[in-house]
Short mmCIF file of C-alpha atoms in Angstrom, two decimals:
data_model
loop_
_atom_site.label_atom_id
_atom_site.label_comp_id
_atom_site.label_asym_id
_atom_site.label_seq_id
_atom_site.Cartn_x
_atom_site.Cartn_y
_atom_site.Cartn_z
CA MET A 10 29.20 45.75 11.68
CA ARG A 11 25.02 44.93 12.20
CA THR A 12 24.18 47.47 9.84
CA VAL A 13 26.10 46.02 7.29
CA THR A 14 25.58 42.11 7.69
CA ILE A 15 21.75 42.41 8.08
CA PRO A 16 21.32 44.10 4.73
CA PHE A 17 23.70 41.21 3.28
CA LEU A 18 21.94 38.55 4.45
CA PHE A 19 18.92 40.11 3.55
CA ALA A 20 19.97 40.42 -0.06
CA VAL A 21 21.52 36.70 0.38
CA THR A 22 17.72 36.07 1.07
CA LEU A 23 16.01 37.57 -1.45
CA LEU A 24 18.51 35.95 -3.96
CA ALA A 25 17.63 32.67 -2.60
CA VAL A 26 13.92 33.16 -2.97
CA THR A 27 14.04 34.56 -6.56
CA LEU A 28 16.14 31.66 -7.71
CA CYS A 29 13.35 29.35 -5.90
CA VAL A 30 10.54 31.11 -7.71
CA THR A 31 12.30 31.88 -10.97
CA PRO A 32 11.14 28.60 -12.44
CA SER A 33 7.29 29.21 -12.52
CA GLN A 34 6.99 32.58 -12.88
CA THR A 35 9.35 31.68 -16.40
CA GLN A 36 6.26 28.99 -16.50
CA ALA A 37 3.78 32.03 -16.29
CA ALA A 38 5.06 34.17 -18.79
CA ALA A 39 5.41 31.39 -21.44
CA ALA A 40 2.00 30.52 -21.33
CA GLY A 41 1.41 34.68 -21.25
CA VAL A 42 3.22 33.70 -24.47
CA GLY A 43 0.85 31.84 -26.18
CA ALA A 44 -2.42 33.99 -24.97
CA ASP A 45 -0.50 37.29 -26.35
CA ALA A 46 -0.24 35.37 -29.95
CA LYS A 47 -3.82 34.79 -29.64
CA ALA A 48 -5.16 37.87 -28.70
CA THR A 49 -2.60 40.27 -31.19
CA GLU A 50 -4.82 41.55 -32.66
CA ALA A 51 -7.00 42.97 -29.84
CA SER A 52 -4.46 46.43 -28.92
CA GLN A 53 -5.60 44.88 -25.30
CA PRO A 54 -4.90 41.62 -24.08
CA PRO A 55 -8.76 40.17 -22.47
CA PRO A 56 -9.16 40.39 -19.35
CA VAL A 57 -10.78 37.28 -18.90
CA ALA A 58 -7.82 34.05 -18.31
CA THR A 59 -7.56 32.22 -21.44
CA PRO A 60 -8.32 28.60 -21.58
CA GLU A 61 -4.66 27.85 -21.33
CA GLN A 62 -4.15 30.50 -18.18
CA ALA A 63 -7.27 28.16 -16.63
CA ALA A 64 -6.25 24.97 -17.21
CA THR A 65 -2.80 25.86 -15.43
CA LYS A 66 -4.31 26.93 -12.81
CA ALA A 67 -6.63 24.18 -12.38
CA LYS A 68 -3.89 21.83 -12.50
CA GLY A 69 -2.27 23.51 -8.91
CA ALA A 70 -6.04 23.59 -7.65
CA ASN A 71 -7.06 20.10 -8.28
CA THR A 72 -3.77 18.29 -6.49
CA PHE A 73 -5.63 18.19 -3.20
CA ASN A 74 -7.01 14.60 -2.68
CA ARG A 75 -7.33 13.25 1.04
CA LEU A 76 -7.86 9.91 -0.53
CA MET A 77 -7.24 8.91 -2.76
CA LYS A 78 -3.12 8.86 -3.23
CA PRO A 79 -1.70 9.66 -6.61
CA LYS A 80 -0.40 7.29 -8.71
CA SER A 81 3.28 7.76 -8.29
CA GLU A 82 3.11 7.25 -4.75
CA ARG A 83 1.72 3.85 -5.42
CA ASN A 84 3.87 -0.07 -4.50
CA PRO A 85 6.65 2.03 -2.75
CA ALA A 86 9.58 0.44 -2.22
CA GLN A 87 9.89 -0.82 1.10
CA ALA A 88 12.55 1.08 3.07
CA ALA A 89 9.77 4.01 2.60
CA ASP A 90 6.38 1.71 3.31
CA GLY A 91 6.05 3.12 6.62
CA ILE A 92 6.29 -0.55 8.23
CA HIS A 93 9.58 -2.18 7.10
CA ASP A 94 12.37 -0.83 8.93
CA PRO A 95 15.17 1.21 6.45
CA ASP A 96 17.89 0.83 8.99
CA ASN A 97 17.79 -3.16 8.62
CA PRO A 98 20.43 -4.76 6.91
CA GLY A 99 17.61 -6.99 4.71
CA THR A 100 14.95 -3.98 3.81
CA PRO A 101 16.94 -2.73 1.03
CA GLN A 102 17.59 -6.29 -0.42
CA LEU A 103 13.95 -6.89 -0.80
CA GLN A 104 12.34 -7.07 -4.37
CA PRO A 105 10.47 -3.88 -4.92
CA PRO A 106 6.95 -4.35 -6.18
CA LYS A 107 7.22 -2.28 -8.84
CA GLU A 108 9.49 -3.82 -10.08
CA ALA A 109 7.59 -7.70 -9.55
CA PHE A 110 4.54 -6.12 -10.62
CA SER A 111 5.81 -4.12 -13.88
CA SER A 112 4.99 -6.96 -16.41
CA LEU A 113 1.16 -7.63 -14.62
CA ALA A 114 -2.35 -6.84 -15.23
CA THR A 115 -3.24 -3.93 -13.04
CA SER A 116 -6.73 -2.69 -11.32
CA ASN A 117 -7.63 0.17 -9.20
CA ALA A 118 -7.75 -1.01 -5.84
CA GLY A 119 -5.73 -3.32 -3.19
CA ASN A 120 -2.10 -3.86 -4.53
CA TYR A 121 -3.01 -2.08 -8.11
CA ILE A 122 -3.07 -5.39 -10.00
CA ASN A 123 -5.28 -7.37 -11.11
CA TRP A 124 -4.58 -10.75 -10.20
CA VAL A 125 -7.40 -13.29 -11.27
CA GLN A 126 -6.45 -11.54 -14.63
CA SER A 127 -2.45 -11.98 -14.19
CA LEU A 128 -3.01 -15.53 -13.56
CA LYS A 129 -5.55 -15.80 -16.56
CA THR A 130 -3.02 -14.77 -18.84
CA ASN A 131 -0.25 -16.65 -17.57
CA ALA A 132 1.78 -13.36 -16.63
CA VAL A 133 2.32 -14.79 -12.69
CA SER A 134 1.95 -18.67 -12.56
CA PRO A 135 1.75 -19.97 -9.42
CA ARG A 136 2.66 -23.31 -8.09
CA TYR A 137 -0.62 -24.93 -6.67
CA ASP A 138 1.55 -27.27 -5.33
CA ARG A 139 4.42 -26.86 -2.69
CA LEU A 140 6.64 -29.44 -4.54
CA ASP A 141 5.48 -30.21 -8.00
CA PRO A 142 5.86 -27.19 -10.81
CA ASN A 143 3.58 -28.91 -13.01
CA ALA A 144 0.23 -29.86 -11.37
CA GLU A 145 -3.35 -27.97 -12.31
CA ALA A 146 -5.24 -26.69 -10.24
CA LEU A 147 -8.85 -28.55 -9.96
CA ILE A 148 -11.46 -25.79 -11.32
CA LEU A 149 -14.93 -25.95 -10.74
CA ASP A 150 -16.32 -24.00 -12.95
CA LEU A 151 -20.24 -23.05 -10.57
CA ASP A 152 -21.58 -19.59 -10.80
CA ILE A 153 -23.64 -18.83 -7.35
CA VAL A 154 -25.99 -15.54 -8.28
CA ARG A 155 -27.08 -14.81 -4.84
CA GLU A 156 -30.25 -12.29 -4.78
CA VAL A 157 -29.46 -9.50 -2.34
CA LYS A 158 -32.40 -6.77 -0.39
CA GLY A 159 -32.20 -3.05 -2.15
CA SER A 160 -31.57 -1.85 -5.03
CA MET A 161 -27.95 -3.26 -6.12
CA PRO A 162 -26.98 -5.47 -8.87
CA ASP A 163 -27.73 -9.22 -8.05
CA VAL A 164 -23.89 -10.88 -6.93
CA VAL A 165 -22.46 -13.83 -9.45
CA TYR A 166 -19.86 -15.89 -7.36
CA PRO A 167 -18.01 -17.55 -9.71
CA HIS A 168 -16.13 -20.42 -8.07
CA ASP A 169 -13.89 -20.82 -11.46
CA ARG A 170 -11.71 -17.65 -10.41
CA HIS A 171 -11.84 -19.30 -6.81
CA THR A 172 -10.83 -22.68 -6.49
CA ALA A 173 -8.04 -21.18 -9.54
CA TRP A 174 -6.74 -19.93 -6.51
CA LEU A 175 -7.99 -22.05 -3.20
CA ASP A 176 -9.11 -25.53 -2.32
CA CYS A 177 -12.60 -26.14 -1.35
CA SER A 178 -11.78 -26.29 1.67
CA ASN A 179 -10.17 -23.28 2.72
CA CYS A 180 -14.36 -22.07 2.18
CA HIS A 181 -16.20 -25.01 3.02
CA PRO A 182 -17.71 -25.67 5.43
CA ASP A 183 -16.24 -23.25 7.69
CA ILE A 184 -16.68 -19.90 6.20
CA PHE A 185 -19.94 -20.84 3.83
CA ILE A 186 -21.92 -24.32 4.44
CA PRO A 187 -21.94 -25.74 0.80
CA GLU A 188 -25.44 -25.80 0.27
CA LYS A 189 -28.56 -23.19 -0.97
CA GLY A 190 -29.88 -20.93 1.86
CA LYS A 191 -27.83 -21.98 4.34
CA ASN A 192 -25.77 -19.18 4.45
CA THR A 193 -27.00 -15.70 5.12
CA ILE A 194 -24.16 -12.91 4.22
CA SER A 195 -24.32 -9.38 5.12
CA MET A 196 -21.77 -6.49 3.94
CA ALA A 197 -20.95 -5.72 7.71
CA GLN A 198 -20.01 -8.77 7.98
CA ILE A 199 -17.52 -8.66 4.90
CA LEU A 200 -16.59 -5.30 6.20
CA MET A 201 -15.80 -6.67 9.41
CA GLY A 202 -13.55 -9.56 8.21
CA GLN A 203 -15.96 -11.57 8.19
CA LYS A 204 -17.82 -14.14 5.34
CA CYS A 205 -16.14 -12.67 1.83
CA GLY A 206 -14.51 -10.58 3.99
CA VAL A 207 -11.86 -13.24 5.23
CA CYS A 208 -10.66 -12.47 1.51
CA HIS A 209 -11.79 -9.61 0.41
CA GLY A 210 -10.99 -6.23 2.30
CA LYS A 211 -7.64 -8.65 3.61
CA VAL A 212 -5.58 -9.84 0.08
CA ALA A 213 -8.47 -10.31 -2.73
CA PHE A 214 -9.91 -7.12 -4.29
CA PRO A 215 -11.55 -4.82 -1.83
CA VAL A 216 -14.82 -4.05 -1.14
CA SER A 217 -14.65 -0.81 -2.39
CA GLU A 218 -14.85 -2.79 -5.91
CA CYS A 219 -18.60 -2.94 -5.52
CA ARG A 220 -19.98 -4.02 -9.51
CA LEU A 221 -16.77 -7.28 -9.05
CA CYS A 222 -19.40 -9.27 -7.07
CA HIS A 223 -22.94 -6.79 -7.63
CA SER A 224 -22.28 -7.97 -11.23
CA LYS A 225 -26.28 -9.16 -12.13
CA PRO A 226 -28.93 -6.26 -12.82
CA LYS A 227 -32.28 -7.75 -11.13
CA ALA A 228 -34.71 -8.58 -13.91
CA THR A 229 -37.28 -6.67 -12.66
CA ALA A 230 -34.84 -3.18 -13.12
CA ALA A 231 -36.14 0.26 -11.88
CA LYS A 232 -38.35 1.42 -14.10
CA PRO A 233 -38.30 5.55 -15.15
CA LYS A 234 -42.11 6.94 -13.43
CA MET B 16 30.60 34.55 27.34
CA LYS B 17 31.66 37.17 25.41
CA ARG B 18 33.46 35.69 21.51
CA ASN B 19 36.50 37.31 19.62
CA LYS B 20 37.29 34.63 17.70
CA ASN B 21 37.21 35.79 13.81
CA VAL B 22 36.19 33.05 11.84
CA GLY B 23 36.68 34.25 8.09
CA TRP B 24 33.55 35.76 7.21
CA VAL B 25 31.40 35.80 10.70
CA ARG B 26 32.25 38.69 13.04
CA PRO B 27 31.89 39.58 16.10
CA GLY B 28 28.60 40.41 16.91
CA MET B 29 26.62 37.94 13.78
CA GLY B 30 25.93 35.56 16.16
CA ALA B 31 22.57 36.70 17.02
CA THR B 32 21.62 37.27 13.64
CA ILE B 33 23.43 33.46 12.14
CA PHE B 34 20.76 32.43 15.00
CA ARG B 35 18.08 33.61 14.16
CA LEU B 36 17.94 32.87 10.55
CA VAL B 37 18.87 29.14 11.31
CA VAL B 38 15.93 29.53 13.74
CA CYS B 39 13.99 30.94 10.69
CA LEU B 40 14.89 28.24 8.28
CA ALA B 41 15.07 25.08 10.93
CA ILE B 42 11.03 26.03 11.92
CA PRO B 43 9.78 24.95 8.86
CA ALA B 44 12.10 22.05 8.06
CA LEU B 45 10.95 20.35 10.83
CA VAL B 46 7.12 21.34 10.61
CA ALA B 47 7.53 19.35 6.98
CA VAL B 48 9.54 16.92 8.68
CA ALA B 49 7.00 16.07 11.10
CA ILE B 50 4.25 16.17 8.50
CA MET B 51 5.83 14.15 6.73
CA GLY B 52 7.29 11.66 9.67
CA SER B 53 3.21 11.50 10.33
CA SER B 54 1.87 10.38 6.84
CA PRO B 55 0.38 7.03 7.37
CA ALA B 56 2.01 4.05 6.01
CA ARG B 57 1.65 3.12 2.21
CA ALA B 58 2.77 -0.35 2.89
CA GLU B 59 1.24 -2.68 0.25
CA TYR B 60 -2.14 -4.64 0.59
CA ALA B 61 -1.99 -7.40 2.54
CA ASP B 62 1.37 -6.80 4.00
CA ILE B 63 1.32 -8.53 7.17
CA VAL B 64 3.27 -7.80 9.79
CA ILE B 65 3.32 -10.26 12.94
CA ASN B 66 4.64 -9.03 16.15
CA ASN B 67 3.56 -12.01 18.60
CA TYR B 68 6.89 -12.59 20.45
CA SER B 69 9.30 -10.30 18.27
CA ASP B 70 9.57 -7.26 20.37
CA ALA B 71 9.25 -9.00 23.82
CA ALA B 72 12.80 -10.80 21.70
CA GLY B 73 14.52 -7.83 20.83
CA MET B 74 13.85 -8.76 17.67
CA ARG B 75 12.27 -6.34 14.13
CA PRO B 76 8.59 -7.65 13.50
CA ALA B 77 8.40 -10.41 10.77
CA ILE B 78 6.27 -8.56 8.01
CA PHE B 79 4.64 -11.33 5.55
CA PRO B 80 4.12 -9.97 2.10
CA HIS B 81 1.31 -11.72 0.24
CA TRP B 82 1.81 -9.93 -3.05
CA PHE B 83 5.43 -11.76 -4.00
CA HIS B 84 4.45 -14.97 -2.27
CA ARG B 85 1.45 -15.39 -4.65
CA ILE B 86 2.99 -14.54 -7.40
CA ARG B 87 5.00 -18.06 -6.99
CA PHE B 88 2.29 -20.05 -5.17
CA ARG B 89 -1.46 -20.86 -5.27
CA CYS B 90 -3.34 -19.33 -1.90
CA LYS B 91 -4.13 -22.88 -0.97
CA VAL B 92 -0.63 -24.12 -0.69
CA CYS B 93 -0.08 -22.27 2.53
CA HIS B 94 -3.70 -22.05 3.37
CA ALA B 95 -5.15 -25.82 3.05
CA ASP B 96 -1.67 -27.96 2.91
CA LEU B 97 0.13 -26.24 5.28
CA GLY B 98 -2.52 -25.01 7.54
CA PHE B 99 -2.16 -21.16 7.89
CA LYS B 100 -5.47 -20.07 9.54
CA PHE B 101 -6.44 -17.11 7.88
CA GLN B 102 -5.85 -15.11 10.35
CA ALA B 103 -2.79 -12.62 11.07
CA GLY B 104 -0.74 -13.89 13.83
CA GLY B 105 -3.57 -16.22 14.71
CA ASN B 106 -1.23 -19.19 13.67
CA GLU B 107 1.49 -18.89 16.92
CA ILE B 108 4.45 -19.59 14.56
CA ASN B 109 7.74 -19.17 15.95
CA MET B 110 11.06 -20.28 15.31
CA LEU B 111 11.59 -23.85 16.75
CA LYS B 112 8.00 -24.72 14.14
CA ILE B 113 9.97 -23.60 11.90
CA ILE B 114 13.46 -25.12 12.04
CA ASN B 115 11.38 -28.16 12.29
CA GLY B 116 9.42 -27.73 8.70
CA GLU B 117 6.82 -26.82 9.77
CA PHE B 118 4.44 -23.35 8.35
CA CYS B 119 7.32 -20.53 6.96
CA GLY B 120 9.64 -23.56 7.48
CA ALA B 121 8.17 -25.79 4.95
CA CYS B 122 9.65 -23.75 1.92
CA HIS B 123 12.12 -21.27 3.84
CA ASN B 124 14.67 -24.38 4.11
CA GLY B 125 17.27 -24.06 2.18
CA GLU B 126 15.55 -25.86 -1.19
CA ILE B 127 12.27 -24.38 -1.63
CA ALA B 128 12.97 -20.59 -1.06
CA TRP B 129 16.43 -19.64 1.67
CA SER B 130 17.13 -20.16 4.81
CA VAL B 131 15.86 -19.10 8.13
CA ASP B 132 19.59 -17.87 8.67
CA ASN B 133 19.01 -15.14 6.46
CA CYS B 134 16.97 -13.38 10.04
CA ASP B 135 16.63 -9.94 8.09
CA PHE B 136 14.48 -10.58 5.57
CA CYS B 137 11.48 -11.48 7.50
CA HIS B 138 12.17 -9.96 10.61
CA SER B 139 12.02 -6.44 9.09
CA GLY B 140 9.59 -4.60 10.43
CA LYS B 141 10.06 -1.20 12.35
CA PRO B 142 9.76 -2.35 16.36
CA GLY B 143 6.74 -1.86 18.01
CA THR B 144 4.73 -2.05 14.46
CA LYS B 145 1.51 -4.01 15.90
CA THR B 146 0.26 -7.25 14.32
CA GLN B 147 -1.48 -6.59 11.26
CA VAL B 148 -3.03 -6.98 7.93
CA HIS B 149 -1.74 -3.67 6.06
CA GLY B 150 -4.65 -2.15 4.66
CA SER B 151 -7.38 -4.19 5.04
CA THR B 152 -10.74 -2.96 5.09
CA VAL B 153 -10.53 -3.90 9.60
CA GLN B 154 -7.76 -1.97 9.89
CA LYS B 155 -9.42 0.98 8.53
CA LEU B 156 -12.56 1.02 10.47
CA LEU B 157 -11.38 -0.27 13.60
CA LYS B 158 -8.03 1.85 13.75
CA PRO B 159 -9.53 5.03 15.35
CA SER B 160 -11.07 3.60 18.12
CA GLN B 161 -7.96 1.13 19.12
CA PRO B 162 -5.78 2.33 22.03
CA ALA B 163 -2.69 3.52 21.18
CA LYS B 164 -0.58 0.89 23.20
#
């Protein structure tokens, strides 16, 4: 009996493998047709891969990226996000982020939402007061330029974009002394969640977005030697 | 342990072969599940897990989604008017305070937002998840040196 069953199982496995492989073979064959059409005048197909074939190959090889997740994996629903419990009855009832974000301005980091832009264009209209939906924000239009050491552009701190969300008391005087020259700020502090890092790198756009703060080129720009 | 039962297409003596086949298929499947299971969480940036008392009380940890709330309220409403400190787990929130109208209870009272009887909307975290600001720079930088609890 064994002599019969082993070839039978082998045949089944082979069939399954063939079925799995077929689509990619078909794709390869389709790519081959295009290549052949171009090479009709030559008696033999060219030995070097055509650009089309190279592109097909590169697609597969270039998908590896250990740090940057593909866009399709961003903003997953709660049940699949790794911190929510999918077995919790309330989890599937929560609004999926993608649904809320569909109409908002996008960015390259954080929630992948440009919150400042979304507020500016009224894509979101969050209340400024817990109870009063018509309360207007107190906006302070004052840019602070901080000259930085090293080669990075200087930092421009715009009060207007911050006061659109926050109250003066959120930052002054505990985080920043409201006086010129009284605050020492380093990237090390920010990375460790102090100073600007109280929000940036936690909820506001992360520190990977260097140029959103370091936005003013130095007056004495590097001259070519 | 000799089985003489003849069930359909399974013939006597085939058991070992089927076992081998199942093992061959199951091992890669388990490895795949293990790899997928160990992948880091991809929850939203600034999701706050608060697990000060939840685990000990037999509740799932609470998760506060910043993104959902900042669509509805400016930062200032909670962090200036309601007195939430900028620190995950640093506000020592408990259900008594919430029912008394402090912290989450300022809105989650059945008037501005749904009431506290919807336990599992907040207490929705995987049991054992530590208090954290999900996706924060500090979390990313300090993670490797933190002792596993």
